[in-house]
Amino acid sequence: MKSECRYVDSAIPPTAVDKILVDSGSSVDVLFYHTFKEIGYDDINLAPVEYDIFGFNGTATIPKGEITLTITIDTLETIVTFSVVEVDIPYNAIIRRPWIHGVRGITSTFHQCIRFPVPDGIGEIKGDIIQAKECKDLNVRHQEGRKQRKKDKKKMAREVKQEREFQV
């Protein structure tokens, strides 16, 4: 039995949340701002937060806020509080280990799927291996571009400093 992961609000297009990274090491559930806007929310829907997120892009990221959403998979509904961040990344959301445990799920990175019990059997969310590779490649290119821009900025700062020293 194949399951569909969708948000309870039927007005939200399923394609808006079709690239979810399951990260068992993440300390927060993340919804990216482009997805937040695409599914029809505005900044007024965000609850304020007083923390930074570290790690997934190498720097501190200040969340725009939090939003609590109900996610339905088959007949299973879960409530998830997402940190909404404005970061350029190919994913729509990052789901962490507590959500997987909450649905009593078993993940397989090799098979790109999550299986979990539902009243009439076993539910399954299957990943798209091709799309997963594309997201990973996009993310790697983005990070490499970011590192190169940092290097270029440092190089330019050194050149400006040297030019100032030369003029003195």
Tab-separated table of N, CA and C in Angstrom:
chain	number	residue	atom	x	y	z
A	1	MET	N	0.838	-1.161	0.000
A	1	MET	CA	0.000	0.000	0.000
A	1	MET	C	0.888	1.231	0.000
A	2	LYS	N	0.714	2.102	-0.943
A	2	LYS	CA	1.498	3.324	-1.033
A	2	LYS	C	0.696	4.459	-0.444
A	3	SER	N	1.331	5.258	0.408
A	3	SER	CA	0.662	6.360	1.073
A	3	SER	C	1.077	7.677	0.471
A	4	GLU	N	0.237	8.658	0.688
A	4	GLU	CA	0.536	10.003	0.222
A	4	GLU	C	0.671	10.905	1.427
A	5	CYS	N	1.729	11.681	1.455
A	5	CYS	CA	1.929	12.642	2.525
A	5	CYS	C	1.337	13.960	2.053
A	6	ARG	N	0.384	14.487	2.783
A	6	ARG	CA	-0.230	15.748	2.380
A	6	ARG	C	-0.615	16.534	3.612
A	7	TYR	N	-0.765	17.812	3.446
A	7	TYR	CA	-1.236	18.643	4.535
A	7	TYR	C	-2.751	18.569	4.565
A	8	VAL	N	-3.324	18.692	5.761
A	8	VAL	CA	-4.762	18.550	5.945
A	8	VAL	C	-5.539	19.586	5.141
A	9	ASP	N	-5.039	20.802	5.072
A	9	ASP	CA	-5.709	21.860	4.336
A	9	ASP	C	-5.719	21.478	2.860
A	10	SER	N	-6.880	21.142	2.310
A	10	SER	CA	-6.967	20.643	0.943
A	10	SER	C	-6.635	21.707	-0.094
A	11	ALA	N	-6.536	22.961	0.316
A	11	ALA	CA	-6.191	24.020	-0.619
A	11	ALA	C	-4.697	24.023	-0.934
A	12	ILE	N	-3.900	23.288	-0.155
A	12	ILE	CA	-2.456	23.259	-0.372
A	12	ILE	C	-2.142	22.245	-1.469
A	13	PRO	N	-1.503	22.710	-2.556
A	13	PRO	CA	-1.174	21.766	-3.627
A	13	PRO	C	-0.124	20.761	-3.176
A	14	PRO	N	-0.322	19.450	-3.451
A	14	PRO	CA	0.636	18.445	-3.007
A	14	PRO	C	2.034	18.666	-3.575
A	15	THR	N	2.147	19.287	-4.745
A	15	THR	CA	3.469	19.521	-5.319
A	15	THR	C	4.253	20.563	-4.531
A	16	ALA	N	3.593	21.320	-3.675
A	16	ALA	CA	4.285	22.335	-2.871
A	16	ALA	C	5.196	21.703	-1.829
A	17	VAL	N	4.932	20.480	-1.455
A	17	VAL	CA	5.728	19.817	-0.423
A	17	VAL	C	6.246	18.465	-0.911
A	18	ASP	N	6.709	18.446	-2.154
A	18	ASP	CA	7.134	17.171	-2.729
A	18	ASP	C	8.615	16.868	-2.555
A	19	LYS	N	9.374	17.770	-1.948
A	19	LYS	CA	10.812	17.542	-1.757
A	19	LYS	C	11.141	17.705	-0.276
A	20	ILE	N	10.880	16.654	0.481
A	20	ILE	CA	11.104	16.684	1.924
A	20	ILE	C	12.345	15.858	2.246
A	21	LEU	N	13.265	16.481	2.956
A	21	LEU	CA	14.473	15.785	3.399
A	21	LEU	C	14.202	15.211	4.783
A	22	VAL	N	14.348	13.912	4.922
A	22	VAL	CA	14.216	13.272	6.225
A	22	VAL	C	15.617	13.220	6.821
A	23	ASP	N	15.825	13.983	7.881
A	23	ASP	CA	17.147	14.123	8.481
A	23	ASP	C	17.070	13.749	9.953
A	24	SER	N	17.502	12.541	10.258
A	24	SER	CA	17.402	12.068	11.641
A	24	SER	C	18.354	12.807	12.573
A	25	GLY	N	19.281	13.598	12.025
A	25	GLY	CA	20.205	14.349	12.860
A	25	GLY	C	19.786	15.791	13.089
A	26	SER	N	18.717	16.219	12.440
A	26	SER	CA	18.279	17.604	12.567
A	26	SER	C	17.644	17.844	13.931
A	27	SER	N	17.913	19.028	14.502
A	27	SER	CA	17.350	19.341	15.815
A	27	SER	C	16.004	20.049	15.722
A	28	VAL	N	15.605	20.459	14.516
A	28	VAL	CA	14.314	21.126	14.322
A	28	VAL	C	13.681	20.654	13.024
A	29	ASP	N	12.357	20.741	12.967
A	29	ASP	CA	11.640	20.525	11.715
A	29	ASP	C	11.642	21.872	11.004
A	30	VAL	N	12.024	21.875	9.735
A	30	VAL	CA	12.195	23.126	9.000
A	30	VAL	C	11.253	23.159	7.811
A	31	LEU	N	10.588	24.289	7.650
A	31	LEU	CA	9.797	24.563	6.455
A	31	LEU	C	10.457	25.766	5.812
A	32	PHE	N	10.826	25.652	4.556
A	32	PHE	CA	11.510	26.751	3.904
A	32	PHE	C	10.507	27.800	3.445
A	33	TYR	N	10.938	29.043	3.517
A	33	TYR	CA	10.044	30.185	3.308
A	33	TYR	C	9.347	30.142	1.948
A	34	HIS	N	10.065	29.717	0.905
A	34	HIS	CA	9.433	29.650	-0.419
A	34	HIS	C	8.253	28.688	-0.409
A	35	THR	N	8.347	27.607	0.351
A	35	THR	CA	7.244	26.646	0.472
A	35	THR	C	6.130	27.225	1.338
A	36	PHE	N	6.509	27.854	2.426
A	36	PHE	CA	5.555	28.517	3.322
A	36	PHE	C	4.661	29.469	2.532
A	37	LYS	N	5.266	30.262	1.653
A	37	LYS	CA	4.500	31.204	0.829
A	37	LYS	C	3.676	30.465	-0.232
A	38	GLU	N	4.269	29.440	-0.836
A	38	GLU	CA	3.598	28.697	-1.906
A	38	GLU	C	2.338	27.990	-1.404
A	39	ILE	N	2.348	27.539	-0.154
A	39	ILE	CA	1.166	26.845	0.364
A	39	ILE	C	0.137	27.818	0.925
A	40	GLY	N	0.397	29.116	0.754
A	40	GLY	CA	-0.641	30.099	1.030
A	40	GLY	C	-0.585	30.835	2.349
A	41	TYR	N	0.534	30.777	3.049
A	41	TYR	CA	0.627	31.478	4.321
A	41	TYR	C	1.350	32.809	4.154
A	42	ASP	N	1.115	33.713	5.110
A	42	ASP	CA	1.786	35.009	5.147
A	42	ASP	C	2.542	35.127	6.458
A	43	ASP	N	3.414	36.108	6.539
A	43	ASP	CA	4.227	36.307	7.736
A	43	ASP	C	3.380	36.471	8.994
A	44	ILE	N	2.169	36.949	8.844
A	44	ILE	CA	1.286	37.130	10.007
A	44	ILE	C	0.939	35.787	10.667
A	45	ASN	N	1.066	34.686	9.917
A	45	ASN	CA	0.780	33.352	10.447
A	45	ASN	C	1.927	32.787	11.281
A	46	LEU	N	3.059	33.480	11.319
A	46	LEU	CA	4.232	32.987	12.034
A	46	LEU	C	4.224	33.422	13.492
A	47	ALA	N	4.580	32.492	14.360
A	47	ALA	CA	4.798	32.816	15.775
A	47	ALA	C	6.258	33.231	15.912
A	48	PRO	N	6.537	34.264	16.711
A	48	PRO	CA	7.928	34.708	16.854
A	48	PRO	C	8.781	33.672	17.582
A	49	VAL	N	10.083	33.675	17.268
A	49	VAL	CA	11.036	32.771	17.922
A	49	VAL	C	12.249	33.568	18.384
A	50	GLU	N	12.956	33.003	19.351
A	50	GLU	CA	14.153	33.663	19.880
A	50	GLU	C	15.339	32.705	19.877
A	51	TYR	N	15.558	32.029	18.779
A	51	TYR	CA	16.685	31.125	18.658
A	51	TYR	C	17.220	31.159	17.237
A	52	ASP	N	18.455	30.728	17.076
A	52	ASP	CA	19.078	30.575	15.768
A	52	ASP	C	19.197	29.087	15.470
A	53	ILE	N	19.295	28.766	14.202
A	53	ILE	CA	19.522	27.383	13.774
A	53	ILE	C	20.937	27.321	13.208
A	54	PHE	N	21.708	26.333	13.655
A	54	PHE	CA	23.081	26.177	13.198
A	54	PHE	C	23.233	24.862	12.454
A	55	GLY	N	24.085	24.854	11.446
A	55	GLY	CA	24.529	23.583	10.919
A	55	GLY	C	24.239	23.247	9.492
A	56	PHE	N	22.999	23.285	9.046
A	56	PHE	CA	22.743	22.704	7.736
A	56	PHE	C	23.290	23.530	6.589
A	57	ASN	N	23.609	24.801	6.774
A	57	ASN	CA	24.233	25.568	5.700
A	57	ASN	C	25.539	26.220	6.145
A	58	GLY	N	26.071	25.767	7.261
A	58	GLY	CA	27.381	26.226	7.706
A	58	GLY	C	27.391	27.512	8.505
A	59	THR	N	26.278	28.187	8.639
A	59	THR	CA	26.216	29.432	9.399
A	59	THR	C	24.968	29.439	10.267
A	60	ALA	N	24.890	30.448	11.112
A	60	ALA	CA	23.677	30.620	11.926
A	60	ALA	C	22.576	31.184	11.034
A	61	THR	N	21.400	30.633	11.147
A	61	THR	CA	20.244	31.114	10.405
A	61	THR	C	19.188	31.535	11.411
A	62	ILE	N	18.682	32.727	11.249
A	62	ILE	CA	17.636	33.221	12.139
A	62	ILE	C	16.285	32.878	11.514
A	63	PRO	N	15.479	32.056	12.182
A	63	PRO	CA	14.165	31.724	11.628
A	63	PRO	C	13.278	32.963	11.534
A	64	LYS	N	12.420	32.974	10.517
A	64	LYS	CA	11.438	34.046	10.385
A	64	LYS	C	10.330	33.865	11.425
A	65	GLY	N	10.181	32.627	11.928
A	65	GLY	CA	9.177	32.312	12.930
A	65	GLY	C	8.851	30.834	12.891
A	66	GLU	N	7.794	30.467	13.608
A	66	GLU	CA	7.339	29.070	13.637
A	66	GLU	C	5.880	29.005	13.212
A	67	ILE	N	5.527	27.853	12.661
A	67	ILE	CA	4.130	27.586	12.331
A	67	ILE	C	3.853	26.123	12.655
A	68	THR	N	2.691	25.868	13.223
A	68	THR	CA	2.287	24.505	13.550
A	68	THR	C	1.264	24.054	12.516
A	69	LEU	N	1.561	22.918	11.868
A	69	LEU	CA	0.700	22.379	10.821
A	69	LEU	C	0.327	20.940	11.140
A	70	THR	N	-0.818	20.520	10.671
A	70	THR	CA	-1.238	19.131	10.800
A	70	THR	C	-0.931	18.431	9.487
A	71	ILE	N	-0.210	17.327	9.572
A	71	ILE	CA	0.144	16.535	8.391
A	71	ILE	C	-0.637	15.233	8.444
A	72	THR	N	-1.228	14.860	7.318
A	72	THR	CA	-1.981	13.612	7.239
A	72	THR	C	-1.287	12.649	6.282
A	73	ILE	N	-1.099	11.426	6.737
A	73	ILE	CA	-0.594	10.349	5.899
A	73	ILE	C	-1.596	9.219	6.055
A	74	ASP	N	-2.232	8.856	4.976
A	74	ASP	CA	-3.352	7.915	5.037
A	74	ASP	C	-4.354	8.446	6.053
A	75	THR	N	-4.616	7.688	7.104
A	75	THR	CA	-5.560	8.133	8.133
A	75	THR	C	-4.836	8.669	9.357
A	76	LEU	N	-3.526	8.733	9.295
A	76	LEU	CA	-2.695	9.157	10.417
A	76	LEU	C	-2.437	10.656	10.343
A	77	GLU	N	-2.850	11.390	11.383
A	77	GLU	CA	-2.600	12.825	11.447
A	77	GLU	C	-1.561	13.112	12.518
A	78	THR	N	-0.604	13.967	12.183
A	78	THR	CA	0.396	14.392	13.155
A	78	THR	C	0.481	15.911	13.132
A	79	ILE	N	0.805	16.471	14.277
A	79	ILE	CA	0.965	17.915	14.394
A	79	ILE	C	2.459	18.194	14.486
A	80	VAL	N	2.950	19.083	13.617
A	80	VAL	CA	4.375	19.381	13.562
A	80	VAL	C	4.567	20.893	13.652
A	81	THR	N	5.475	21.310	14.519
A	81	THR	CA	5.842	22.721	14.594
A	81	THR	C	7.119	22.904	13.783
A	82	PHE	N	7.011	23.693	12.728
A	82	PHE	CA	8.122	23.956	11.831
A	82	PHE	C	8.760	25.301	12.134
A	83	SER	N	10.070	25.364	12.059
A	83	SER	CA	10.788	26.628	12.025
A	83	SER	C	10.815	27.043	10.562
A	84	VAL	N	10.368	28.241	10.280
A	84	VAL	CA	10.340	28.729	8.905
A	84	VAL	C	11.590	29.575	8.683
A	85	VAL	N	12.398	29.164	7.703
A	85	VAL	CA	13.635	29.877	7.411
A	85	VAL	C	13.693	30.253	5.941
A	86	GLU	N	14.331	31.392	5.688
A	86	GLU	CA	14.498	31.849	4.312
A	86	GLU	C	15.918	31.528	3.878
A	87	VAL	N	16.080	30.344	3.289
A	87	VAL	CA	17.367	29.856	2.828
A	87	VAL	C	17.153	29.306	1.429
A	88	ASP	N	18.094	29.571	0.552
A	88	ASP	CA	18.011	29.060	-0.813
A	88	ASP	C	18.482	27.611	-0.823
A	89	ILE	N	17.530	26.700	-0.894
A	89	ILE	CA	17.823	25.268	-0.830
A	89	ILE	C	16.774	24.548	-1.669
A	90	PRO	N	17.113	23.430	-2.301
A	90	PRO	CA	16.157	22.779	-3.194
A	90	PRO	C	15.026	22.021	-2.489
A	91	TYR	N	15.104	21.850	-1.190
A	91	TYR	CA	14.064	21.110	-0.473
A	91	TYR	C	12.923	22.038	-0.074
A	92	ASN	N	11.774	21.453	0.225
A	92	ASN	CA	10.633	22.212	0.732
A	92	ASN	C	10.597	22.200	2.251
A	93	ALA	N	11.091	21.114	2.841
A	93	ALA	CA	11.050	20.971	4.295
A	93	ALA	C	12.089	19.951	4.734
A	94	ILE	N	12.429	20.028	6.024
A	94	ILE	CA	13.271	19.009	6.656
A	94	ILE	C	12.469	18.457	7.828
A	95	ILE	N	12.290	17.154	7.825
A	95	ILE	CA	11.581	16.469	8.917
A	95	ILE	C	12.624	15.731	9.737
A	96	ARG	N	12.506	15.805	11.053
A	96	ARG	CA	13.517	15.183	11.918
A	96	ARG	C	12.996	13.908	12.577
A	97	ARG	N	13.868	13.284	13.339
A	97	ARG	CA	13.594	11.982	13.955
A	97	ARG	C	12.330	11.926	14.819
A	98	PRO	N	12.007	12.923	15.656
A	98	PRO	CA	10.797	12.803	16.477
A	98	PRO	C	9.512	12.596	15.667
A	99	TRP	N	9.432	13.185	14.479
A	99	TRP	CA	8.244	12.947	13.650
A	99	TRP	C	8.202	11.484	13.221
A	100	ILE	N	9.340	10.955	12.806
A	100	ILE	CA	9.413	9.549	12.386
A	100	ILE	C	9.007	8.645	13.548
A	101	HIS	N	9.526	8.942	14.747
A	101	HIS	CA	9.159	8.154	15.930
A	101	HIS	C	7.684	8.328	16.249
A	102	GLY	N	7.165	9.546	16.043
A	102	GLY	CA	5.759	9.822	16.336
A	102	GLY	C	4.795	8.988	15.496
A	103	VAL	N	5.189	8.682	14.263
A	103	VAL	CA	4.338	7.848	13.409
A	103	VAL	C	4.757	6.380	13.498
A	104	ARG	N	5.692	6.094	14.428
A	104	ARG	CA	6.247	4.748	14.616
A	104	ARG	C	6.839	4.218	13.310
A	105	GLY	N	7.574	5.123	12.636
A	105	GLY	CA	8.103	4.807	11.313
A	105	GLY	C	9.470	4.167	11.326
A	106	ILE	N	9.735	3.451	10.265
A	106	ILE	CA	11.035	2.841	10.004
A	106	ILE	C	11.519	3.440	8.683
A	107	THR	N	12.734	3.993	8.691
A	107	THR	CA	13.257	4.591	7.465
A	107	THR	C	14.325	3.698	6.853
A	108	SER	N	14.414	3.766	5.541
A	108	SER	CA	15.482	3.085	4.829
A	108	SER	C	16.058	4.080	3.821
A	109	THR	N	17.288	4.532	4.086
A	109	THR	CA	17.910	5.451	3.140
A	109	THR	C	18.235	4.729	1.838
A	110	PHE	N	18.572	3.455	1.937
A	110	PHE	CA	18.878	2.680	0.738
A	110	PHE	C	17.663	2.576	-0.167
A	111	HIS	N	16.499	2.284	0.424
A	111	HIS	CA	15.270	2.114	-0.357
A	111	HIS	C	14.506	3.423	-0.552
A	112	GLN	N	14.990	4.502	0.080
A	112	GLN	CA	14.348	5.810	-0.021
A	112	GLN	C	12.858	5.724	0.340
A	113	CYS	N	12.589	5.164	1.535
A	113	CYS	CA	11.193	5.070	1.952
A	113	CYS	C	11.073	5.079	3.472
A	114	ILE	N	9.860	5.375	3.912
A	114	ILE	CA	9.487	5.280	5.316
A	114	ILE	C	8.265	4.379	5.372
A	115	ARG	N	8.291	3.419	6.268
A	115	ARG	CA	7.122	2.558	6.489
A	115	ARG	C	6.638	2.764	7.911
A	116	PHE	N	5.312	2.697	8.080
A	116	PHE	CA	4.708	2.958	9.385
A	116	PHE	C	3.370	2.246	9.455
A	117	PRO	N	2.943	1.888	10.680
A	117	PRO	CA	1.662	1.191	10.813
A	117	PRO	C	0.474	2.142	10.624
A	118	VAL	N	-0.545	1.649	9.925
A	118	VAL	CA	-1.831	2.336	9.791
A	118	VAL	C	-2.904	1.319	10.158
A	119	PRO	N	-4.127	1.762	10.458
A	119	PRO	CA	-5.148	0.822	10.921
A	119	PRO	C	-5.367	-0.402	10.028
A	120	ASP	N	-5.225	-0.238	8.717
A	120	ASP	CA	-5.492	-1.389	7.846
A	120	ASP	C	-4.229	-1.995	7.232
A	121	GLY	N	-3.075	-1.817	7.895
A	121	GLY	CA	-1.855	-2.432	7.374
A	121	GLY	C	-0.620	-1.585	7.589
A	122	ILE	N	0.185	-1.519	6.548
A	122	ILE	CA	1.442	-0.774	6.592
A	122	ILE	C	1.375	0.347	5.557
A	123	GLY	N	1.630	1.572	6.025
A	123	GLY	CA	1.710	2.715	5.119
A	123	GLY	C	3.149	2.901	4.669
A	124	GLU	N	3.316	3.503	3.519
A	124	GLU	CA	4.659	3.699	2.992
A	124	GLU	C	4.737	5.021	2.241
A	125	ILE	N	5.810	5.753	2.492
A	125	ILE	CA	6.116	6.947	1.720
A	125	ILE	C	7.385	6.628	0.957
A	126	LYS	N	7.301	6.650	-0.365
A	126	LYS	CA	8.467	6.333	-1.194
A	126	LYS	C	9.076	7.612	-1.725
A	127	GLY	N	10.381	7.666	-1.627
A	127	GLY	CA	11.112	8.794	-2.188
A	127	GLY	C	11.374	8.573	-3.665
A	128	ASP	N	11.675	9.641	-4.346
A	128	ASP	CA	12.034	9.589	-5.757
A	128	ASP	C	13.556	9.697	-5.828
A	129	ILE	N	14.216	8.608	-6.174
A	129	ILE	CA	15.673	8.555	-6.159
A	129	ILE	C	16.270	9.588	-7.113
A	130	ILE	N	15.681	9.755	-8.279
A	130	ILE	CA	16.194	10.723	-9.249
A	130	ILE	C	16.069	12.143	-8.689
A	131	GLN	N	14.901	12.445	-8.126
A	131	GLN	CA	14.699	13.776	-7.552
A	131	GLN	C	15.620	14.007	-6.350
A	132	ALA	N	15.841	12.969	-5.542
A	132	ALA	CA	16.739	13.083	-4.396
A	132	ALA	C	18.156	13.415	-4.861
A	133	LYS	N	18.606	12.759	-5.918
A	133	LYS	CA	19.949	13.034	-6.459
A	133	LYS	C	20.009	14.458	-7.004
A	134	GLU	N	18.967	14.893	-7.704
A	134	GLU	CA	18.945	16.259	-8.234
A	134	GLU	C	19.014	17.284	-7.100
A	135	CYS	N	18.254	17.059	-6.024
A	135	CYS	CA	18.281	17.968	-4.872
A	135	CYS	C	19.667	18.000	-4.246
A	136	LYS	N	20.271	16.822	-4.087
A	136	LYS	CA	21.613	16.750	-3.494
A	136	LYS	C	22.607	17.504	-4.370
A	137	ASP	N	22.557	17.275	-5.680
A	137	ASP	CA	23.481	17.944	-6.597
A	137	ASP	C	23.287	19.461	-6.574
A	138	LEU	N	22.033	19.904	-6.576
A	138	LEU	CA	21.742	21.345	-6.501
A	138	LEU	C	22.288	21.938	-5.214
A	139	ASN	N	22.096	21.227	-4.122
A	139	ASN	CA	22.565	21.702	-2.829
A	139	ASN	C	24.092	21.781	-2.792
A	140	VAL	N	24.767	20.773	-3.352
A	140	VAL	CA	26.232	20.775	-3.395
A	140	VAL	C	26.721	21.951	-4.236
A	141	ARG	N	26.113	22.156	-5.416
A	141	ARG	CA	26.515	23.282	-6.264
A	141	ARG	C	26.290	24.612	-5.553
A	142	HIS	N	25.168	24.716	-4.842
A	142	HIS	CA	24.868	25.945	-4.107
A	142	HIS	C	25.929	26.194	-3.039
A	143	GLN	N	26.293	25.145	-2.290
A	143	GLN	CA	27.303	25.288	-1.237
A	143	GLN	C	28.668	25.626	-1.833
A	144	GLU	N	29.016	25.007	-2.972
A	144	GLU	CA	30.288	25.314	-3.622
A	144	GLU	C	30.300	26.764	-4.093
A	145	GLY	N	29.189	27.224	-4.656
A	145	GLY	CA	29.073	28.611	-5.096
A	145	GLY	C	29.202	29.565	-3.923
A	146	ARG	N	28.612	29.202	-2.817
A	146	ARG	CA	28.676	30.022	-1.605
A	146	ARG	C	30.122	30.124	-1.110
A	147	LYS	N	30.827	28.982	-1.097
A	147	LYS	CA	32.232	28.982	-0.672
A	147	LYS	C	33.073	29.831	-1.612
A	148	GLN	N	32.809	29.719	-2.920
A	148	GLN	CA	33.572	30.498	-3.892
A	148	GLN	C	33.311	31.994	-3.709
A	149	ARG	N	32.067	32.388	-3.457
A	149	ARG	CA	31.751	33.801	-3.228
A	149	ARG	C	32.468	34.312	-1.979
A	150	LYS	N	32.551	33.461	-0.930
A	150	LYS	CA	33.283	33.841	0.287
A	150	LYS	C	34.757	34.059	-0.020
A	151	LYS	N	35.353	33.127	-0.794
A	151	LYS	CA	36.758	33.252	-1.169
A	151	LYS	C	36.984	34.537	-1.966
A	152	ASP	N	36.105	34.787	-2.937
A	152	ASP	CA	36.229	35.976	-3.772
A	152	ASP	C	36.134	37.245	-2.934
A	153	LYS	N	35.245	37.243	-1.966
A	153	LYS	CA	35.067	38.404	-1.098
A	153	LYS	C	36.330	38.653	-0.265
A	154	LYS	N	36.902	37.565	0.290
A	154	LYS	CA	38.138	37.690	1.074
A	154	LYS	C	39.285	38.185	0.195
A	155	LYS	N	39.372	37.636	-1.016
A	155	LYS	CA	40.430	38.034	-1.940
A	155	LYS	C	40.301	39.519	-2.270
A	156	MET	N	39.079	39.969	-2.528
A	156	MET	CA	38.854	41.368	-2.855
A	156	MET	C	39.222	42.260	-1.671
A	157	ALA	N	38.878	41.821	-0.454
A	157	ALA	CA	39.216	42.599	0.741
A	157	ALA	C	40.725	42.708	0.901
A	158	ARG	N	41.456	41.613	0.636
A	158	ARG	CA	42.922	41.637	0.705
A	158	ARG	C	43.498	42.594	-0.332
A	159	GLU	N	42.949	42.543	-1.549
A	159	GLU	CA	43.437	43.416	-2.619
A	159	GLU	C	43.191	44.884	-2.282
A	160	VAL	N	42.031	45.194	-1.729
A	160	VAL	CA	41.718	46.570	-1.338
A	160	VAL	C	42.669	47.015	-0.243
A	161	LYS	N	42.935	46.131	0.720
A	161	LYS	CA	43.850	46.452	1.823
A	161	LYS	C	45.257	46.708	1.282
A	162	GLN	N	45.713	45.830	0.373
A	162	GLN	CA	47.039	46.001	-0.209
A	162	GLN	C	47.122	47.308	-0.992
A	163	GLU	N	46.087	47.638	-1.741
A	163	GLU	CA	46.059	48.873	-2.509
A	163	GLU	C	46.127	50.079	-1.599
A	164	ARG	N	45.416	50.063	-0.493
A	164	ARG	CA	45.458	51.163	0.487
A	164	ARG	C	46.841	51.302	1.094
A	165	GLU	N	47.454	50.157	1.422
A	165	GLU	CA	48.809	50.181	1.993
A	165	GLU	C	49.804	50.723	0.979
A	166	PHE	N	49.620	50.367	-0.292
A	166	PHE	CA	50.518	50.808	-1.360
A	166	PHE	C	50.417	52.328	-1.570
A	167	GLN	N	49.188	52.848	-1.415
A	167	GLN	CA	48.961	54.286	-1.623
A	167	GLN	C	49.536	55.129	-0.496
A	168	VAL	N	49.769	54.558	0.660
A	168	VAL	CA	50.277	55.308	1.821
A	168	VAL	C	51.730	55.506	1.725
